[in-house]
Amino acid sequence: FGFKIQDRVYFDVVCAGFFLAGPITAFAWLPHPFGPAQPLPAWVKGAARVLLAPLGLLYALILYAYIGKIALAARWPDGWVAMPTLIFAAVGLAGYLIARTARDRAGERWSAGFGRAFPVVLLPLAVVLLMAMRVRIAAYGFTEWRAAGVLLGVWILGYALAFTVRPSLSSWWIGSTLAALSIVAAAGPVWISRRSQADRLERRIAALGVWEQAEGAELAVDRAEWDNLRSIVDYLLRHHGPGALPAPGRRPRAPGTA
């Protein structure tokens, strides 16, 4: 329809749904002493049983087939691996919360099977998610999206591991840990991405010997390196402003140092 939506809008919608609506919904379904237990509407159970559970199974099969293809090729693809896994985790987690509530309050058999299977299926995918994020970060550094992806990946891995080992854990832990993660995510990814990209730019400039060049002297830079430098500078200016650019003559930090 000709609408132009900035990427940040999608990020804000995902954060609002995952970190605000998700924990609030989970807390609303908790039993005493956190408030009166609310009956689970029939349409919610039906949507989970008829839509979320089959879609989650189909999505899981596709992801496992894709991971198998990556394993056979012994090479990470150029495209994203992390985003489909995050989408599966979000959709599956919504189905899990509904199924867990239906199991705890009504003892429905379909919900018991889904509740036991989902964390087990998600566990290997969470490991692959973090491995994929590591590959991208090693090549291109942190951005807000990648930092948020790592935080979510660690949380997803912790959730899948905990509920695989102890399926009877209270769903209260899901809402409380997501709420705690949202506090960290409020500023953490922004700070991490700024430092990561600024350090990358400093190291590349130092490696090229830019600060040692006489004023007005020409510097030979190949096309690939020029595009890389321009990409980093453009990112820092658009997301963090001119103050994020390195000062002339500043010595770069070694990777991993404070």
PDB file of C-alpha atoms in Angstrom:
ATOM      1  CA  PHE A   1       0.000   0.000   0.000  1.00  0.00           C
ATOM      2  CA  GLY A   2       3.005   2.289  -0.211  1.00  0.00           C
ATOM      3  CA  PHE A   3       3.502   2.579   3.564  1.00  0.00           C
ATOM      4  CA  LYS A   4       7.079   3.044   4.743  1.00  0.00           C
ATOM      5  CA  ILE A   5       7.726   1.529   8.173  1.00  0.00           C
ATOM      6  CA  GLN A   6      11.107   1.953   9.816  1.00  0.00           C
ATOM      7  CA  ASP A   7      12.896  -1.143  11.111  1.00  0.00           C
ATOM      8  CA  ARG A   8      12.835   0.274  14.635  1.00  0.00           C
ATOM      9  CA  VAL A   9       9.028   0.043  14.650  1.00  0.00           C
ATOM     10  CA  TYR A  10       9.204  -3.733  14.226  1.00  0.00           C
ATOM     11  CA  PHE A  11      11.745  -3.921  17.023  1.00  0.00           C
ATOM     12  CA  ASP A  12       9.505  -1.863  19.322  1.00  0.00           C
ATOM     13  CA  VAL A  13       6.480  -4.056  18.570  1.00  0.00           C
ATOM     14  CA  VAL A  14       8.439  -7.252  19.262  1.00  0.00           C
ATOM     15  CA  CYS A  15       9.826  -5.866  22.520  1.00  0.00           C
ATOM     16  CA  ALA A  16       6.407  -4.672  23.663  1.00  0.00           C
ATOM     17  CA  GLY A  17       4.828  -8.037  22.930  1.00  0.00           C
ATOM     18  CA  PHE A  18       7.607 -10.242  24.258  1.00  0.00           C
ATOM     19  CA  PHE A  19       8.643  -8.231  27.303  1.00  0.00           C
ATOM     20  CA  LEU A  20       5.397  -6.471  28.291  1.00  0.00           C
ATOM     21  CA  ALA A  21       2.360  -8.390  27.014  1.00  0.00           C
ATOM     22  CA  GLY A  22       3.970 -11.799  27.609  1.00  0.00           C
ATOM     23  CA  PRO A  23       4.868 -11.315  31.280  1.00  0.00           C
ATOM     24  CA  ILE A  24       1.557  -9.548  32.024  1.00  0.00           C
ATOM     25  CA  THR A  25      -0.375 -12.434  30.454  1.00  0.00           C
ATOM     26  CA  ALA A  26       1.670 -14.986  32.371  1.00  0.00           C
ATOM     27  CA  PHE A  27       1.132 -13.167  35.660  1.00  0.00           C
ATOM     28  CA  ALA A  28      -2.615 -12.881  34.946  1.00  0.00           C
ATOM     29  CA  TRP A  29      -2.864 -16.681  34.760  1.00  0.00           C
ATOM     30  CA  LEU A  30      -0.956 -17.362  37.964  1.00  0.00           C
ATOM     31  CA  PRO A  31      -2.823 -18.959  40.881  1.00  0.00           C
ATOM     32  CA  HIS A  32      -3.004 -17.629  44.442  1.00  0.00           C
ATOM     33  CA  PRO A  33      -1.438 -15.731  46.199  1.00  0.00           C
ATOM     34  CA  PHE A  34      -0.888 -13.569  43.123  1.00  0.00           C
ATOM     35  CA  GLY A  35      -4.573 -13.043  42.461  1.00  0.00           C
ATOM     36  CA  PRO A  36      -7.729 -15.042  41.708  1.00  0.00           C
ATOM     37  CA  ALA A  37      -7.327 -17.746  39.090  1.00  0.00           C
ATOM     38  CA  GLN A  38      -9.050 -16.830  35.839  1.00  0.00           C
ATOM     39  CA  PRO A  39     -10.813 -19.495  33.753  1.00  0.00           C
ATOM     40  CA  LEU A  40      -9.118 -20.099  30.439  1.00  0.00           C
ATOM     41  CA  PRO A  41     -11.510 -19.105  27.615  1.00  0.00           C
ATOM     42  CA  ALA A  42     -12.507 -21.895  25.272  1.00  0.00           C
ATOM     43  CA  TRP A  43     -11.440 -19.950  22.191  1.00  0.00           C
ATOM     44  CA  VAL A  44      -7.931 -19.552  23.632  1.00  0.00           C
ATOM     45  CA  LYS A  45      -7.607 -23.297  24.223  1.00  0.00           C
ATOM     46  CA  GLY A  46      -9.029 -23.970  20.779  1.00  0.00           C
ATOM     47  CA  ALA A  47      -6.596 -21.592  19.103  1.00  0.00           C
ATOM     48  CA  ALA A  48      -3.669 -23.252  20.866  1.00  0.00           C
ATOM     49  CA  ARG A  49      -4.837 -26.786  20.059  1.00  0.00           C
ATOM     50  CA  VAL A  50      -5.916 -26.189  16.459  1.00  0.00           C
ATOM     51  CA  LEU A  51      -3.479 -23.479  15.336  1.00  0.00           C
ATOM     52  CA  LEU A  52      -0.448 -22.962  17.580  1.00  0.00           C
ATOM     53  CA  ALA A  53       0.374 -26.611  18.260  1.00  0.00           C
ATOM     54  CA  PRO A  54       0.228 -27.795  14.590  1.00  0.00           C
ATOM     55  CA  LEU A  55       2.020 -24.669  13.345  1.00  0.00           C
ATOM     56  CA  GLY A  56       4.683 -25.108  16.004  1.00  0.00           C
ATOM     57  CA  LEU A  57       5.218 -28.727  14.965  1.00  0.00           C
ATOM     58  CA  LEU A  58       5.474 -27.786  11.285  1.00  0.00           C
ATOM     59  CA  TYR A  59       7.836 -24.895  12.046  1.00  0.00           C
ATOM     60  CA  ALA A  60      10.020 -27.171  14.199  1.00  0.00           C
ATOM     61  CA  LEU A  61      10.285 -29.742  11.401  1.00  0.00           C
ATOM     62  CA  ILE A  62      11.325 -27.023   8.944  1.00  0.00           C
ATOM     63  CA  LEU A  63      13.951 -25.671  11.349  1.00  0.00           C
ATOM     64  CA  TYR A  64      15.384 -29.105  12.063  1.00  0.00           C
ATOM     65  CA  ALA A  65      15.532 -29.850   8.323  1.00  0.00           C
ATOM     66  CA  TYR A  66      17.331 -26.538   7.747  1.00  0.00           C
ATOM     67  CA  ILE A  67      19.792 -27.262  10.551  1.00  0.00           C
ATOM     68  CA  GLY A  68      20.397 -30.705   9.058  1.00  0.00           C
ATOM     69  CA  LYS A  69      21.189 -29.072   5.716  1.00  0.00           C
ATOM     70  CA  ILE A  70      23.662 -26.734   7.439  1.00  0.00           C
ATOM     71  CA  ALA A  71      25.306 -29.708   9.177  1.00  0.00           C
ATOM     72  CA  LEU A  72      25.663 -31.623   5.908  1.00  0.00           C
ATOM     73  CA  ALA A  73      27.154 -28.596   4.145  1.00  0.00           C
ATOM     74  CA  ALA A  74      29.448 -27.935   7.157  1.00  0.00           C
ATOM     75  CA  ARG A  75      29.096 -24.193   6.542  1.00  0.00           C
ATOM     76  CA  TRP A  76      26.903 -21.477   8.014  1.00  0.00           C
ATOM     77  CA  PRO A  77      24.652 -19.814   5.415  1.00  0.00           C
ATOM     78  CA  ASP A  78      24.967 -16.137   4.566  1.00  0.00           C
ATOM     79  CA  GLY A  79      21.382 -15.422   5.646  1.00  0.00           C
ATOM     80  CA  TRP A  80      19.941 -15.282   9.140  1.00  0.00           C
ATOM     81  CA  VAL A  81      19.501 -18.451  11.141  1.00  0.00           C
ATOM     82  CA  ALA A  82      18.660 -16.709  14.396  1.00  0.00           C
ATOM     83  CA  MET A  83      15.461 -14.890  13.394  1.00  0.00           C
ATOM     84  CA  PRO A  84      13.418 -18.007  12.430  1.00  0.00           C
ATOM     85  CA  THR A  85      14.455 -19.613  15.718  1.00  0.00           C
ATOM     86  CA  LEU A  86      13.380 -16.541  17.700  1.00  0.00           C
ATOM     87  CA  ILE A  87      10.024 -16.529  15.921  1.00  0.00           C
ATOM     88  CA  PHE A  88       9.529 -20.222  16.684  1.00  0.00           C
ATOM     89  CA  ALA A  89      10.434 -19.639  20.329  1.00  0.00           C
ATOM     90  CA  ALA A  90       7.941 -16.750  20.638  1.00  0.00           C
ATOM     91  CA  VAL A  91       5.077 -18.632  18.960  1.00  0.00           C
ATOM     92  CA  GLY A  92       5.857 -21.842  20.812  1.00  0.00           C
ATOM     93  CA  LEU A  93       6.124 -20.076  24.148  1.00  0.00           C
ATOM     94  CA  ALA A  94       2.679 -18.542  23.668  1.00  0.00           C
ATOM     95  CA  GLY A  95       1.322 -22.014  22.974  1.00  0.00           C
ATOM     96  CA  TYR A  96       3.190 -23.423  25.960  1.00  0.00           C
ATOM     97  CA  LEU A  97       1.704 -20.888  28.378  1.00  0.00           C
ATOM     98  CA  ILE A  98      -1.804 -21.699  27.149  1.00  0.00           C
ATOM     99  CA  ALA A  99      -1.186 -25.453  27.220  1.00  0.00           C
ATOM    100  CA  ARG A 100       0.403 -25.300  30.656  1.00  0.00           C
ATOM    101  CA  THR A 101      -2.594 -23.449  32.050  1.00  0.00           C
ATOM    102  CA  ALA A 102      -5.012 -25.925  30.435  1.00  0.00           C
ATOM    103  CA  ARG A 103      -3.038 -28.834  31.897  1.00  0.00           C
ATOM    104  CA  ASP A 104      -2.782 -27.401  35.398  1.00  0.00           C
ATOM    105  CA  ARG A 105      -6.439 -26.376  35.638  1.00  0.00           C
ATOM    106  CA  ALA A 106      -8.290 -28.896  33.499  1.00  0.00           C
ATOM    107  CA  GLY A 107      -5.841 -31.779  33.077  1.00  0.00           C
ATOM    108  CA  GLU A 108      -6.315 -31.877  29.294  1.00  0.00           C
ATOM    109  CA  ARG A 109      -4.152 -34.530  27.656  1.00  0.00           C
ATOM    110  CA  TRP A 110      -3.161 -32.567  24.557  1.00  0.00           C
ATOM    111  CA  SER A 111      -1.790 -29.783  26.724  1.00  0.00           C
ATOM    112  CA  ALA A 112       0.277 -32.171  28.816  1.00  0.00           C
ATOM    113  CA  GLY A 113       1.976 -33.569  25.713  1.00  0.00           C
ATOM    114  CA  PHE A 114       2.674 -30.131  24.252  1.00  0.00           C
ATOM    115  CA  GLY A 115       3.975 -28.846  27.575  1.00  0.00           C
ATOM    116  CA  ARG A 116       6.482 -31.691  27.885  1.00  0.00           C
ATOM    117  CA  ALA A 117       7.597 -31.687  24.246  1.00  0.00           C
ATOM    118  CA  PHE A 118       8.116 -27.985  23.552  1.00  0.00           C
ATOM    119  CA  PRO A 119      11.099 -27.317  25.888  1.00  0.00           C
ATOM    120  CA  VAL A 120      12.813 -30.509  24.667  1.00  0.00           C
ATOM    121  CA  VAL A 121      12.387 -29.499  21.013  1.00  0.00           C
ATOM    122  CA  LEU A 122      13.485 -25.935  21.735  1.00  0.00           C
ATOM    123  CA  LEU A 123      16.707 -26.873  23.567  1.00  0.00           C
ATOM    124  CA  PRO A 124      18.847 -27.823  20.507  1.00  0.00           C
ATOM    125  CA  LEU A 125      17.429 -24.869  18.577  1.00  0.00           C
ATOM    126  CA  ALA A 126      18.495 -22.503  21.371  1.00  0.00           C
ATOM    127  CA  VAL A 127      22.060 -23.816  21.100  1.00  0.00           C
ATOM    128  CA  VAL A 128      22.018 -23.297  17.321  1.00  0.00           C
ATOM    129  CA  LEU A 129      20.608 -19.797  17.851  1.00  0.00           C
ATOM    130  CA  LEU A 130      23.526 -18.787  20.066  1.00  0.00           C
ATOM    131  CA  MET A 131      26.032 -20.365  17.676  1.00  0.00           C
ATOM    132  CA  ALA A 132      24.508 -18.419  14.776  1.00  0.00           C
ATOM    133  CA  MET A 133      24.647 -15.183  16.761  1.00  0.00           C
ATOM    134  CA  ARG A 134      28.305 -15.849  17.598  1.00  0.00           C
ATOM    135  CA  VAL A 135      29.171 -16.242  13.902  1.00  0.00           C
ATOM    136  CA  ARG A 136      27.490 -12.955  12.962  1.00  0.00           C
ATOM    137  CA  ILE A 137      28.978 -11.044  15.888  1.00  0.00           C
ATOM    138  CA  ALA A 138      32.492 -12.353  15.213  1.00  0.00           C
ATOM    139  CA  ALA A 139      32.246 -11.105  11.628  1.00  0.00           C
ATOM    140  CA  TYR A 140      30.347  -7.828  12.055  1.00  0.00           C
ATOM    141  CA  GLY A 141      30.291  -6.946  15.757  1.00  0.00           C
ATOM    142  CA  PHE A 142      27.296  -6.187  17.943  1.00  0.00           C
ATOM    143  CA  THR A 143      24.257  -4.158  16.932  1.00  0.00           C
ATOM    144  CA  GLU A 144      21.158  -3.561  19.033  1.00  0.00           C
ATOM    145  CA  TRP A 145      19.438  -6.453  17.268  1.00  0.00           C
ATOM    146  CA  ARG A 146      22.339  -8.848  17.828  1.00  0.00           C
ATOM    147  CA  ALA A 147      22.789  -7.867  21.456  1.00  0.00           C
ATOM    148  CA  ALA A 148      19.063  -8.335  22.068  1.00  0.00           C
ATOM    149  CA  GLY A 149      19.265 -11.646  20.199  1.00  0.00           C
ATOM    150  CA  VAL A 150      22.034 -12.877  22.486  1.00  0.00           C
ATOM    151  CA  LEU A 151      20.062 -11.885  25.592  1.00  0.00           C
ATOM    152  CA  LEU A 152      16.973 -13.647  24.281  1.00  0.00           C
ATOM    153  CA  GLY A 153      19.041 -16.645  23.220  1.00  0.00           C
ATOM    154  CA  VAL A 154      20.510 -17.042  26.701  1.00  0.00           C
ATOM    155  CA  TRP A 155      17.049 -16.743  28.247  1.00  0.00           C
ATOM    156  CA  ILE A 156      15.555 -19.246  25.786  1.00  0.00           C
ATOM    157  CA  LEU A 157      18.380 -21.699  26.472  1.00  0.00           C
ATOM    158  CA  GLY A 158      17.860 -21.322  30.220  1.00  0.00           C
ATOM    159  CA  TYR A 159      14.102 -21.793  29.889  1.00  0.00           C
ATOM    160  CA  ALA A 160      14.414 -24.854  27.645  1.00  0.00           C
ATOM    161  CA  LEU A 161      17.033 -26.468  29.877  1.00  0.00           C
ATOM    162  CA  ALA A 162      15.176 -25.776  33.122  1.00  0.00           C
ATOM    163  CA  PHE A 163      11.771 -26.972  31.896  1.00  0.00           C
ATOM    164  CA  THR A 164      13.285 -30.005  30.185  1.00  0.00           C
ATOM    165  CA  VAL A 165      14.964 -31.123  33.399  1.00  0.00           C
ATOM    166  CA  ARG A 166      12.043 -30.102  35.632  1.00  0.00           C
ATOM    167  CA  PRO A 167       8.785 -29.966  33.630  1.00  0.00           C
ATOM    168  CA  SER A 168       6.807 -29.227  36.805  1.00  0.00           C
ATOM    169  CA  LEU A 169       8.467 -25.836  37.364  1.00  0.00           C
ATOM    170  CA  SER A 170       5.951 -23.062  37.926  1.00  0.00           C
ATOM    171  CA  SER A 171       5.178 -20.826  34.952  1.00  0.00           C
ATOM    172  CA  TRP A 172       5.763 -17.948  37.372  1.00  0.00           C
ATOM    173  CA  TRP A 173       9.446 -18.255  36.501  1.00  0.00           C
ATOM    174  CA  ILE A 174       8.724 -17.439  32.866  1.00  0.00           C
ATOM    175  CA  GLY A 175       7.021 -14.142  33.631  1.00  0.00           C
ATOM    176  CA  SER A 176       9.453 -13.096  36.374  1.00  0.00           C
ATOM    177  CA  THR A 177      12.625 -13.842  34.388  1.00  0.00           C
ATOM    178  CA  LEU A 178      11.254 -12.123  31.277  1.00  0.00           C
ATOM    179  CA  ALA A 179      10.438  -9.068  33.381  1.00  0.00           C
ATOM    180  CA  ALA A 180      13.986  -9.056  34.774  1.00  0.00           C
ATOM    181  CA  LEU A 181      15.403  -9.480  31.275  1.00  0.00           C
ATOM    182  CA  SER A 182      13.386  -6.510  30.035  1.00  0.00           C
ATOM    183  CA  ILE A 183      15.129  -4.290  32.602  1.00  0.00           C
ATOM    184  CA  VAL A 184      18.539  -5.371  31.291  1.00  0.00           C
ATOM    185  CA  ALA A 185      17.387  -5.019  27.678  1.00  0.00           C
ATOM    186  CA  ALA A 186      16.225  -1.434  28.276  1.00  0.00           C
ATOM    187  CA  ALA A 187      19.775  -0.073  27.927  1.00  0.00           C
ATOM    188  CA  GLY A 188      22.161  -3.008  27.600  1.00  0.00           C
ATOM    189  CA  PRO A 189      21.962  -3.596  23.817  1.00  0.00           C
ATOM    190  CA  VAL A 190      22.412   0.104  23.055  1.00  0.00           C
ATOM    191  CA  TRP A 191      25.573   0.385  25.169  1.00  0.00           C
ATOM    192  CA  ILE A 192      26.998  -2.922  23.907  1.00  0.00           C
ATOM    193  CA  SER A 193      26.405  -2.096  20.236  1.00  0.00           C
ATOM    194  CA  ARG A 194      27.917   1.383  20.506  1.00  0.00           C
ATOM    195  CA  ARG A 195      31.080   0.128  22.155  1.00  0.00           C
ATOM    196  CA  SER A 196      31.408  -2.848  19.812  1.00  0.00           C
ATOM    197  CA  GLN A 197      31.096  -0.851  16.587  1.00  0.00           C
ATOM    198  CA  ALA A 198      33.257   2.021  17.869  1.00  0.00           C
ATOM    199  CA  ASP A 199      36.009  -0.434  18.818  1.00  0.00           C
ATOM    200  CA  ARG A 200      35.789  -2.104  15.400  1.00  0.00           C
ATOM    201  CA  LEU A 201      36.171   1.268  13.703  1.00  0.00           C
ATOM    202  CA  GLU A 202      39.116   2.246  15.921  1.00  0.00           C
ATOM    203  CA  ARG A 203      40.960  -1.002  15.204  1.00  0.00           C
ATOM    204  CA  ARG A 204      40.422  -0.733  11.449  1.00  0.00           C
ATOM    205  CA  ILE A 205      41.535   2.893  11.354  1.00  0.00           C
ATOM    206  CA  ALA A 206      44.644   2.055  13.396  1.00  0.00           C
ATOM    207  CA  ALA A 207      45.446  -0.931  11.152  1.00  0.00           C
ATOM    208  CA  LEU A 208      45.284   1.329   8.089  1.00  0.00           C
ATOM    209  CA  GLY A 209      47.600   3.850   9.747  1.00  0.00           C
ATOM    210  CA  VAL A 210      45.173   6.734   9.258  1.00  0.00           C
ATOM    211  CA  TRP A 211      46.367   8.733  12.267  1.00  0.00           C
ATOM    212  CA  GLU A 212      50.003   8.474  11.135  1.00  0.00           C
ATOM    213  CA  GLN A 213      49.269   9.960   7.713  1.00  0.00           C
ATOM    214  CA  ALA A 214      50.207  13.557   7.043  1.00  0.00           C
ATOM    215  CA  GLU A 215      47.300  15.949   6.664  1.00  0.00           C
ATOM    216  CA  GLY A 216      46.040  15.931   3.097  1.00  0.00           C
ATOM    217  CA  ALA A 217      47.911  12.736   2.187  1.00  0.00           C
ATOM    218  CA  GLU A 218      46.053  10.131   0.162  1.00  0.00           C
ATOM    219  CA  LEU A 219      45.449   6.701   1.664  1.00  0.00           C
ATOM    220  CA  ALA A 220      45.033   3.631  -0.525  1.00  0.00           C
ATOM    221  CA  VAL A 221      42.073   1.557   0.656  1.00  0.00           C
ATOM    222  CA  ASP A 222      40.553  -1.313  -1.296  1.00  0.00           C
ATOM    223  CA  ARG A 223      36.873  -1.278  -2.152  1.00  0.00           C
ATOM    224  CA  ALA A 224      35.816  -3.942   0.357  1.00  0.00           C
ATOM    225  CA  GLU A 225      37.560  -2.204   3.252  1.00  0.00           C
ATOM    226  CA  TRP A 226      36.117   1.161   2.224  1.00  0.00           C
ATOM    227  CA  ASP A 227      32.577  -0.265   2.151  1.00  0.00           C
ATOM    228  CA  ASN A 228      33.140  -1.828   5.577  1.00  0.00           C
ATOM    229  CA  LEU A 229      34.378   1.438   7.079  1.00  0.00           C
ATOM    230  CA  ARG A 230      31.519   3.381   5.554  1.00  0.00           C
ATOM    231  CA  SER A 231      29.013   0.863   6.899  1.00  0.00           C
ATOM    232  CA  ILE A 232      30.367   1.172  10.452  1.00  0.00           C
ATOM    233  CA  VAL A 233      30.471   4.976  10.341  1.00  0.00           C
ATOM    234  CA  ASP A 234      26.953   5.134   8.890  1.00  0.00           C
ATOM    235  CA  TYR A 235      25.656   2.834  11.641  1.00  0.00           C
ATOM    236  CA  LEU A 236      27.281   4.858  14.434  1.00  0.00           C
ATOM    237  CA  LEU A 237      25.994   8.161  13.066  1.00  0.00           C
ATOM    238  CA  ARG A 238      22.431   6.924  12.523  1.00  0.00           C
ATOM    239  CA  HIS A 239      22.074   5.084  15.826  1.00  0.00           C
ATOM    240  CA  HIS A 240      24.401   6.850  18.267  1.00  0.00           C
ATOM    241  CA  GLY A 241      25.335  10.237  16.801  1.00  0.00           C
ATOM    242  CA  PRO A 242      28.704  11.884  16.071  1.00  0.00           C
ATOM    243  CA  GLY A 243      29.852  11.434  19.682  1.00  0.00           C
ATOM    244  CA  ALA A 244      30.250   7.690  19.089  1.00  0.00           C
ATOM    245  CA  LEU A 245      32.990   8.200  16.485  1.00  0.00           C
ATOM    246  CA  PRO A 246      36.576   7.686  17.729  1.00  0.00           C
ATOM    247  CA  ALA A 247      38.656  10.754  18.524  1.00  0.00           C
ATOM    248  CA  PRO A 248      41.739  11.338  16.313  1.00  0.00           C
ATOM    249  CA  GLY A 249      44.812   9.548  17.618  1.00  0.00           C
ATOM    250  CA  ARG A 250      42.897   7.453  20.152  1.00  0.00           C
ATOM    251  CA  ARG A 251      44.514   4.089  20.759  1.00  0.00           C
ATOM    252  CA  PRO A 252      42.149   1.205  20.054  1.00  0.00           C
ATOM    253  CA  ARG A 253      41.313  -1.302  22.773  1.00  0.00           C
ATOM    254  CA  ALA A 254      42.154  -4.913  22.213  1.00  0.00           C
ATOM    255  CA  PRO A 255      39.090  -7.130  21.738  1.00  0.00           C
ATOM    256  CA  GLY A 256      37.642  -8.256  25.046  1.00  0.00           C
ATOM    257  CA  THR A 257      39.412  -5.663  27.211  1.00  0.00           C
ATOM    258  CA  ALA A 258      37.667  -3.204  29.464  1.00  0.00           C
TER     259      ALA A 258
END
